[in-house]
Amino acid sequence: MDRLYLDHNATSPLRPECRDAMLDAMSAPRNASSVHAEGRAAKQLVEKARKSIAGAISCPPTSIVFNSGGTEADHTAILGFARGGPKVRRLFLSATEHPAVPAAAEKSGLPVETVPVLKDGTLDLAWLEKRLGTYDPQADGPFLLCTMLANNETGVIHPVKEAAQIARKAGGYTMVDAVQALFKIEIDFSTLGADLLALSAHKAGGPVGIGALVVTPGLGFEPLLGGGGQEENRRAGTHNVPAIAGFGRLAEVASVSDYQALAGIRDRIEAGLPQGVTVHGQSAPRLPNTTCLTAPGFKSETQVMTMDLAGIAVSAGSACSSGKVKRSSVLGAMGVPEEEAATSLRISLGWDTPAHAAERVLTTWTTEFERISSRAA
Ligand code: PLP
């Protein structure tokens, strides 16, 4: 039986173009800090990748600080900026952030306020405007607003531009976790309004363990790691040249319009679901590749296992390191009752998803759902 992998928001299979770029980069010793010919060749690969990624998101190449991925970028944005930037005194976190963000916020020791989301999963701009309307940057100090661009579980896209404008007006800074959005929708750093942007390569077919923090020119932050002077003293540690080369190649080959085309498959899945099944965030702007549905009485674990036995890899909300299914705080923040959240399923498509995926998902899933529903009736 052919496997059908529909868990791209957990990680996407490596694109062959990225694998080739990585293999090529692995074929010689590659320390981009060495002055000899091999080192200079490695540096060239790093700088080429930096340019390609910067071109894809419209930022100056020097704004890109390579690191190990989204988790590190989130931590550097929050901890590094809190310590070495304009000494922020408070953090505002959207209620649906990836766990890396609240974890970093907790480590910072700064007071944290949660920005609620609306029922459709988008950031509550009215709440933000009201709260920040009374914020006094002179007395209260600068703050950092942390909001993701697109949610990993529902695919819901936050109104980041508007949120960043509200924050700026109140004397604050904005960091945006764009890990799930990168290459799936257009990102223009020059107009987004974000001061810091967290990226990762592996959600769109690039290698795991490589990402970047994009930093507005002139903005100070304290590096998390000390040691070598790599990345202009902004991130110590020998460059992961093959992974950087793979990330750079991804920026050259990934196409937002290819991702847009996946919305057709996602929409066919959603349109074919039986009555009584709801799709979270369906009325909000969403990533074209993600659907998060809830099926009364059909537990998330059972759905994931059923689909797995039928050869289809999907997940219950976000993948978590223990491999266990946890209640989704994202759905909780959207006001979804716990028993409903316990029956949610995330299907996330990607660059290798075949056109027939919708039909196969629907046949497998609805057969099992109807069997379970008729047993319960
Ligand atoms: N931020 C978001 C929104 C994510 O979905 C993830 C991964 O699931 C991360 C951050 C962490 O990224 P990485 O796996 O590159 O550390």
Coordinates of C-alpha atoms and ligand atoms in Angstrom, one line a residue:
M1 CA 0.0 0.0 0.0
D2 CA 1.3 3.4 -1.0
R3 CA 1.8 5.7 2.0
L4 CA 0.3 9.2 1.8
Y5 CA 2.1 11.7 4.0
L6 CA -0.2 14.5 5.1
D7 CA 1.6 15.9 8.1
H8 CA 3.7 18.6 6.5
N9 CA 3.2 21.0 9.4
A10 CA 5.1 18.6 11.6
T11 CA 7.8 18.3 9.0
S12 CA 7.9 18.1 5.3
P13 CA 9.8 15.5 3.3
L14 CA 13.1 16.9 2.0
R15 CA 12.8 18.2 -1.5
P16 CA 15.2 16.5 -4.0
E17 CA 16.6 19.8 -5.0
C18 CA 17.5 20.6 -1.4
R19 CA 19.0 17.1 -0.9
D20 CA 21.2 17.6 -4.0
A21 CA 22.4 20.9 -2.7
M22 CA 23.2 19.4 0.7
L23 CA 25.0 16.4 -0.8
D24 CA 27.0 18.8 -2.9
A25 CA 27.9 20.9 0.1
M26 CA 28.9 17.7 2.0
S27 CA 31.4 16.6 -0.6
A28 CA 34.3 18.7 0.9
P29 CA 35.3 19.9 4.3
R30 CA 33.2 23.0 4.9
N31 CA 34.0 25.5 7.6
A32 CA 32.9 28.8 6.4
S33 CA 35.2 30.6 8.9
S34 CA 38.4 29.1 7.5
V35 CA 40.5 31.3 5.2
H36 CA 41.7 28.6 2.9
A37 CA 40.1 27.7 -0.5
E38 CA 37.8 25.1 1.1
G39 CA 36.7 27.6 3.7
R40 CA 36.1 30.3 1.2
A41 CA 34.0 27.9 -0.9
A42 CA 31.9 27.1 2.1
K43 CA 31.5 30.8 2.8
Q44 CA 30.3 31.3 -0.7
L45 CA 27.6 28.7 -0.2
V46 CA 26.4 30.3 3.0
E47 CA 26.3 33.8 1.4
K48 CA 24.5 32.5 -1.7
A49 CA 21.9 30.9 0.5
R50 CA 21.5 34.1 2.6
K51 CA 20.9 36.1 -0.6
S52 CA 18.3 33.6 -1.9
I53 CA 16.4 33.6 1.4
A54 CA 16.6 37.4 1.7
G55 CA 15.3 37.7 -1.8
A56 CA 12.3 35.4 -1.1
I57 CA 11.2 37.5 1.9
S58 CA 12.4 41.0 0.8
C59 CA 14.9 41.7 3.5
P60 CA 18.5 42.8 3.4
P61 CA 20.8 39.7 3.4
T62 CA 22.6 41.0 6.5
S63 CA 19.3 40.8 8.4
I64 CA 19.4 37.0 8.2
V65 CA 21.1 35.3 11.2
F66 CA 21.3 31.5 10.5
N67 CA 20.6 29.2 13.5
S68 CA 19.2 25.8 14.3
G69 CA 15.6 26.5 13.5
G70 CA 12.3 28.0 14.8
T71 CA 12.8 27.1 18.4
E72 CA 16.1 28.8 18.6
A73 CA 14.8 31.8 16.6
D74 CA 11.9 32.2 19.0
H75 CA 14.2 32.0 22.0
T76 CA 16.8 34.5 20.5
A77 CA 14.0 36.9 19.5
I78 CA 12.6 37.0 23.0
L79 CA 15.6 36.4 25.3
G80 CA 18.2 38.0 23.2
F81 CA 16.1 41.0 22.5
A82 CA 14.9 41.4 26.1
R83 CA 18.6 41.3 27.3
G84 CA 20.4 43.1 24.5
G85 CA 17.9 45.3 22.7
P86 CA 16.0 48.2 24.0
K87 CA 15.5 46.4 27.4
V88 CA 11.8 45.5 27.0
R89 CA 10.0 45.3 30.3
R90 CA 6.8 43.3 29.3
L91 CA 5.8 40.7 26.8
F92 CA 2.5 40.3 25.0
L93 CA 2.0 36.8 23.5
S94 CA -0.8 35.7 21.2
A95 CA -2.8 32.9 22.9
T96 CA -2.0 30.5 20.1
E97 CA 1.8 30.7 20.0
H98 CA 3.9 27.6 19.4
P99 CA 5.1 26.3 22.8
A100 CA 8.6 27.6 22.1
V101 CA 7.4 31.1 22.5
P102 CA 5.8 30.9 26.0
A103 CA 8.8 28.7 27.1
A104 CA 11.2 31.5 26.1
A105 CA 8.9 34.1 27.6
E106 CA 9.0 32.2 30.9
K107 CA 12.8 32.0 30.8
S108 CA 13.0 35.8 30.3
G109 CA 11.4 36.4 33.8
L110 CA 9.5 39.3 32.3
P111 CA 5.8 39.9 33.0
V112 CA 3.7 38.2 30.3
E113 CA 0.2 39.1 29.1
T114 CA -1.8 36.9 26.7
V115 CA -3.5 38.5 23.7
P116 CA -6.7 36.6 23.1
V117 CA -7.8 35.3 19.8
L118 CA -11.3 35.5 18.3
K119 CA -13.5 32.4 17.7
D120 CA -12.0 32.1 14.2
G121 CA -8.5 31.9 15.7
T122 CA -7.3 35.3 14.6
L123 CA -5.7 37.8 16.9
D124 CA -8.2 40.0 18.8
L125 CA -7.1 43.4 17.4
A126 CA -9.8 45.2 19.4
W127 CA -8.4 43.8 22.6
L128 CA -4.9 44.7 21.6
E129 CA -5.8 48.3 20.6
K130 CA -7.7 48.8 23.9
R131 CA -5.0 47.4 26.1
L132 CA -2.2 49.2 24.4
G133 CA -4.2 52.4 24.2
T134 CA -3.5 52.8 27.9
Y135 CA 0.1 51.7 27.7
D136 CA 2.6 54.3 28.7
P137 CA 6.0 53.5 27.2
Q138 CA 7.7 56.2 29.3
A139 CA 6.5 54.8 32.6
D140 CA 6.0 51.1 31.7
G141 CA 9.0 50.7 29.4
P142 CA 9.1 49.2 25.9
F143 CA 7.4 45.9 25.3
L144 CA 7.6 43.1 22.8
L145 CA 4.5 41.7 21.1
C146 CA 5.0 38.1 19.9
T147 CA 2.6 36.8 17.3
M148 CA 2.8 34.0 14.8
L149 CA 2.0 34.7 11.2
A150 CA 0.2 31.3 10.6
N151 CA -0.9 28.8 13.2
N152 CA 0.6 25.3 13.0
E153 CA -2.6 23.5 14.0
T154 CA -5.3 25.4 12.2
G155 CA -3.4 27.3 9.5
V156 CA -5.1 30.5 10.6
I157 CA -3.2 33.6 9.5
H158 CA -3.0 36.4 12.0
P159 CA -3.4 40.1 11.0
V160 CA 0.2 40.7 11.8
K161 CA 0.6 43.9 9.9
E162 CA -2.2 45.5 11.8
A163 CA -1.0 44.1 15.1
A164 CA 2.5 45.4 14.5
Q165 CA 1.2 48.9 13.7
I166 CA -0.8 49.0 16.9
A167 CA 2.3 47.9 18.9
R168 CA 4.5 50.5 17.2
K169 CA 2.0 53.2 17.9
A170 CA 2.2 52.3 21.6
G171 CA 6.0 52.3 21.6
G172 CA 6.4 48.5 21.3
Y173 CA 8.3 46.1 19.1
T174 CA 6.9 43.0 17.3
M175 CA 8.4 39.6 16.8
V176 CA 6.7 37.3 14.3
D177 CA 7.0 33.5 14.2
A178 CA 6.7 32.8 10.5
V179 CA 7.9 29.2 10.7
Q180 CA 4.7 27.7 9.3
A181 CA 4.1 30.5 6.8
L182 CA 7.5 30.5 5.1
F183 CA 7.2 29.7 1.4
K184 CA 3.5 28.8 1.8
I185 CA 2.2 32.4 1.6
E186 CA 3.9 35.6 0.5
I187 CA 6.1 37.2 3.2
D188 CA 7.4 40.7 2.7
F189 CA 9.6 41.6 5.6
S190 CA 10.0 45.2 4.3
T191 CA 6.3 45.9 4.7
L192 CA 5.2 43.5 7.4
G193 CA 6.1 45.8 10.3
A194 CA 7.9 43.0 12.3
D195 CA 11.1 43.9 14.0
L196 CA 12.1 40.3 14.3
L197 CA 11.0 37.2 12.3
A198 CA 11.6 33.6 13.1
L199 CA 12.1 31.1 10.3
S200 CA 12.6 27.4 9.9
A201 CA 13.4 25.4 6.7
H202 CA 11.7 22.0 7.4
K203 CA 8.0 22.8 7.2
A204 CA 8.2 23.4 3.4
G205 CA 10.7 20.7 2.3
G206 CA 14.0 22.1 3.5
P207 CA 16.3 20.3 5.9
V208 CA 15.5 19.9 9.6
G209 CA 17.7 21.8 12.1
I210 CA 18.3 24.9 10.1
G211 CA 16.5 28.3 10.4
A212 CA 17.1 31.9 10.9
L213 CA 16.2 35.0 12.9
V214 CA 15.6 38.0 10.7
V215 CA 16.5 41.1 12.4
T216 CA 15.7 44.7 11.4
P217 CA 19.0 46.5 10.6
G218 CA 20.3 48.4 13.6
L219 CA 18.2 46.5 16.2
G220 CA 20.4 45.2 19.0
F221 CA 20.1 41.9 20.6
E222 CA 22.3 39.7 22.8
P223 CA 23.3 36.4 21.1
L224 CA 22.2 33.3 23.1
L225 CA 25.5 31.5 22.5
G226 CA 29.0 32.8 22.8
G227 CA 32.2 31.5 21.3
G228 CA 33.1 32.0 17.6
G229 CA 32.3 35.2 15.8
Q230 CA 30.1 33.6 13.2
E231 CA 27.1 35.5 11.8
E232 CA 28.8 38.8 12.6
N233 CA 29.0 37.9 16.3
R234 CA 25.2 37.3 16.4
R235 CA 25.2 33.5 16.5
A236 CA 28.3 31.5 17.6
G237 CA 28.9 28.0 16.3
T238 CA 30.4 26.5 13.1
H239 CA 27.9 27.0 10.3
N240 CA 25.9 24.0 9.3
V241 CA 26.9 24.6 5.7
P242 CA 25.0 21.6 4.0
A243 CA 21.8 22.6 5.8
I244 CA 22.2 26.2 5.0
A245 CA 22.8 25.3 1.3
G246 CA 19.6 23.2 1.4
F247 CA 17.7 26.1 3.0
G248 CA 19.0 28.4 0.3
R249 CA 18.0 26.0 -2.5
L250 CA 14.5 25.8 -1.0
A251 CA 14.2 29.5 -1.3
E252 CA 15.0 29.2 -5.0
V253 CA 12.6 26.3 -5.8
A254 CA 9.7 26.7 -3.3
S255 CA 6.8 28.5 -4.9
V256 CA 3.9 30.2 -3.2
S257 CA 1.7 29.5 -6.1
D258 CA 2.3 25.8 -5.8
Y259 CA 1.1 26.0 -2.2
Q260 CA -1.9 28.1 -3.3
A261 CA -2.9 25.2 -5.6
L262 CA -3.0 22.9 -2.6
A263 CA -6.1 24.9 -1.4
G264 CA -8.1 23.0 -4.0
I265 CA -7.2 19.6 -2.4
R266 CA -7.9 21.0 1.1
D267 CA -11.2 22.4 0.0
R268 CA -12.3 19.1 -1.6
I269 CA -11.6 17.4 1.7
E270 CA -13.6 19.9 3.7
A271 CA -16.5 19.9 1.2
G272 CA -16.7 16.1 1.4
L273 CA -16.8 15.8 5.2
P274 CA -20.1 14.4 6.6
Q275 CA -22.5 16.7 8.4
G276 CA -21.7 17.5 12.0
V277 CA -18.0 17.7 11.3
T278 CA -16.6 21.2 11.8
V279 CA -13.5 22.9 10.4
H280 CA -11.7 25.2 12.9
G281 CA -10.9 28.6 11.6
Q282 CA -12.6 28.0 8.3
S283 CA -13.9 31.5 8.1
A284 CA -10.5 33.1 8.7
P285 CA -7.7 33.6 6.2
R286 CA -5.7 30.3 6.3
L287 CA -2.7 28.6 5.0
P288 CA -3.7 26.8 1.8
N289 CA -2.3 23.5 3.0
T290 CA -3.9 23.0 6.4
T291 CA -7.2 21.8 7.7
C292 CA -8.1 21.1 11.3
L293 CA -11.4 19.4 11.8
T294 CA -13.4 18.1 14.7
A295 CA -15.6 15.0 14.4
P296 CA -17.9 14.4 17.4
G297 CA -17.3 11.0 19.0
F298 CA -14.3 10.1 16.9
K299 CA -11.3 10.5 19.2
S300 CA -8.2 12.1 17.8
E301 CA -6.0 9.1 18.7
T302 CA -8.4 6.8 17.0
Q303 CA -8.5 8.9 13.9
V304 CA -4.7 9.1 13.7
M305 CA -4.3 5.4 14.2
T306 CA -7.1 4.5 11.7
M307 CA -5.6 6.7 9.1
D308 CA -2.1 5.3 9.8
L309 CA -3.3 1.8 9.3
A310 CA -4.8 2.8 6.0
G311 CA -1.5 4.2 5.0
I312 CA -2.2 7.9 5.6
A313 CA 0.0 10.0 8.0
V314 CA -1.9 12.8 9.7
S315 CA -1.8 14.2 13.2
A316 CA -3.9 15.3 16.1
G317 CA -3.1 19.0 16.3
S318 CA 0.6 19.6 16.8
A319 CA 3.2 16.9 17.0
C320 CA 4.6 16.7 20.4
S321 CA 7.9 15.3 21.4
S322 CA 6.6 12.5 23.6
G323 CA 4.5 11.2 20.7
K324 CA 1.4 11.4 22.9
V325 CA -1.7 13.4 22.0
K326 CA -2.2 16.4 24.2
R327 CA -5.2 18.6 24.5
S328 CA -4.8 21.5 22.1
S329 CA -4.3 24.9 23.8
V330 CA -4.8 26.5 20.4
L331 CA -8.4 25.2 20.1
G332 CA -8.9 26.0 23.8
A333 CA -7.9 29.6 23.1
M334 CA -10.5 29.6 20.3
G335 CA -13.2 28.6 22.7
V336 CA -13.5 25.0 21.5
P337 CA -14.8 22.9 24.4
E338 CA -12.4 20.3 25.7
E339 CA -14.4 17.2 24.5
E340 CA -14.6 18.7 21.0
A341 CA -10.9 19.5 20.9
A342 CA -10.3 15.8 21.9
T343 CA -11.8 14.8 18.6
S344 CA -9.7 17.1 16.4
L345 CA -7.5 16.1 13.5
R346 CA -4.9 18.1 11.5
I347 CA -4.3 17.3 7.9
S348 CA -1.4 19.3 6.3
L349 CA -0.5 19.0 2.7
G350 CA 2.8 19.8 1.0
W351 CA 4.9 19.9 -2.1
D352 CA 4.6 16.2 -2.8
T353 CA 0.9 15.8 -2.1
P354 CA -0.8 14.1 -5.1
A355 CA -4.1 15.4 -6.6
H356 CA -5.9 12.2 -5.5
A357 CA -5.1 12.8 -1.8
A358 CA -8.6 14.3 -1.1
E359 CA -10.5 11.3 -2.5
R360 CA -8.3 8.9 -0.5
V361 CA -8.6 10.8 2.7
L362 CA -12.4 11.1 2.4
T363 CA -12.9 7.5 1.5
T364 CA -10.8 6.2 4.4
W365 CA -11.9 8.8 7.0
T366 CA -15.7 8.9 6.2
T367 CA -16.0 5.1 6.2
E368 CA -14.5 4.9 9.6
F369 CA -16.4 7.9 11.0
E370 CA -19.7 6.5 9.8
R371 CA -18.9 3.1 11.2
I372 CA -18.1 4.7 14.6
S373 CA -21.1 7.0 14.4
S374 CA -23.5 4.2 13.6
R375 CA -22.1 2.1 16.5
A376 CA -22.7 5.0 18.9
A377 CA -26.3 5.6 17.6
Ligands
PLP1 N1 7.1 27.8 15.5 C1 6.0 27.2 14.9 C2 4.8 28.0 14.6 C3 6.1 25.8 14.7 O1 5.1 25.2 14.1 C4 7.3 25.1 15.0 C5 7.4 23.7 14.8 O2 6.5 23.0 14.8 C6 8.4 25.9 15.6 C7 8.2 27.2 15.9 C8 9.7 25.2 16.0 O3 10.5 25.1 14.8 P1 11.7 24.1 14.8 O4 11.1 22.7 14.7 O5 12.5 24.5 13.5 O6 12.5 24.3 16.0

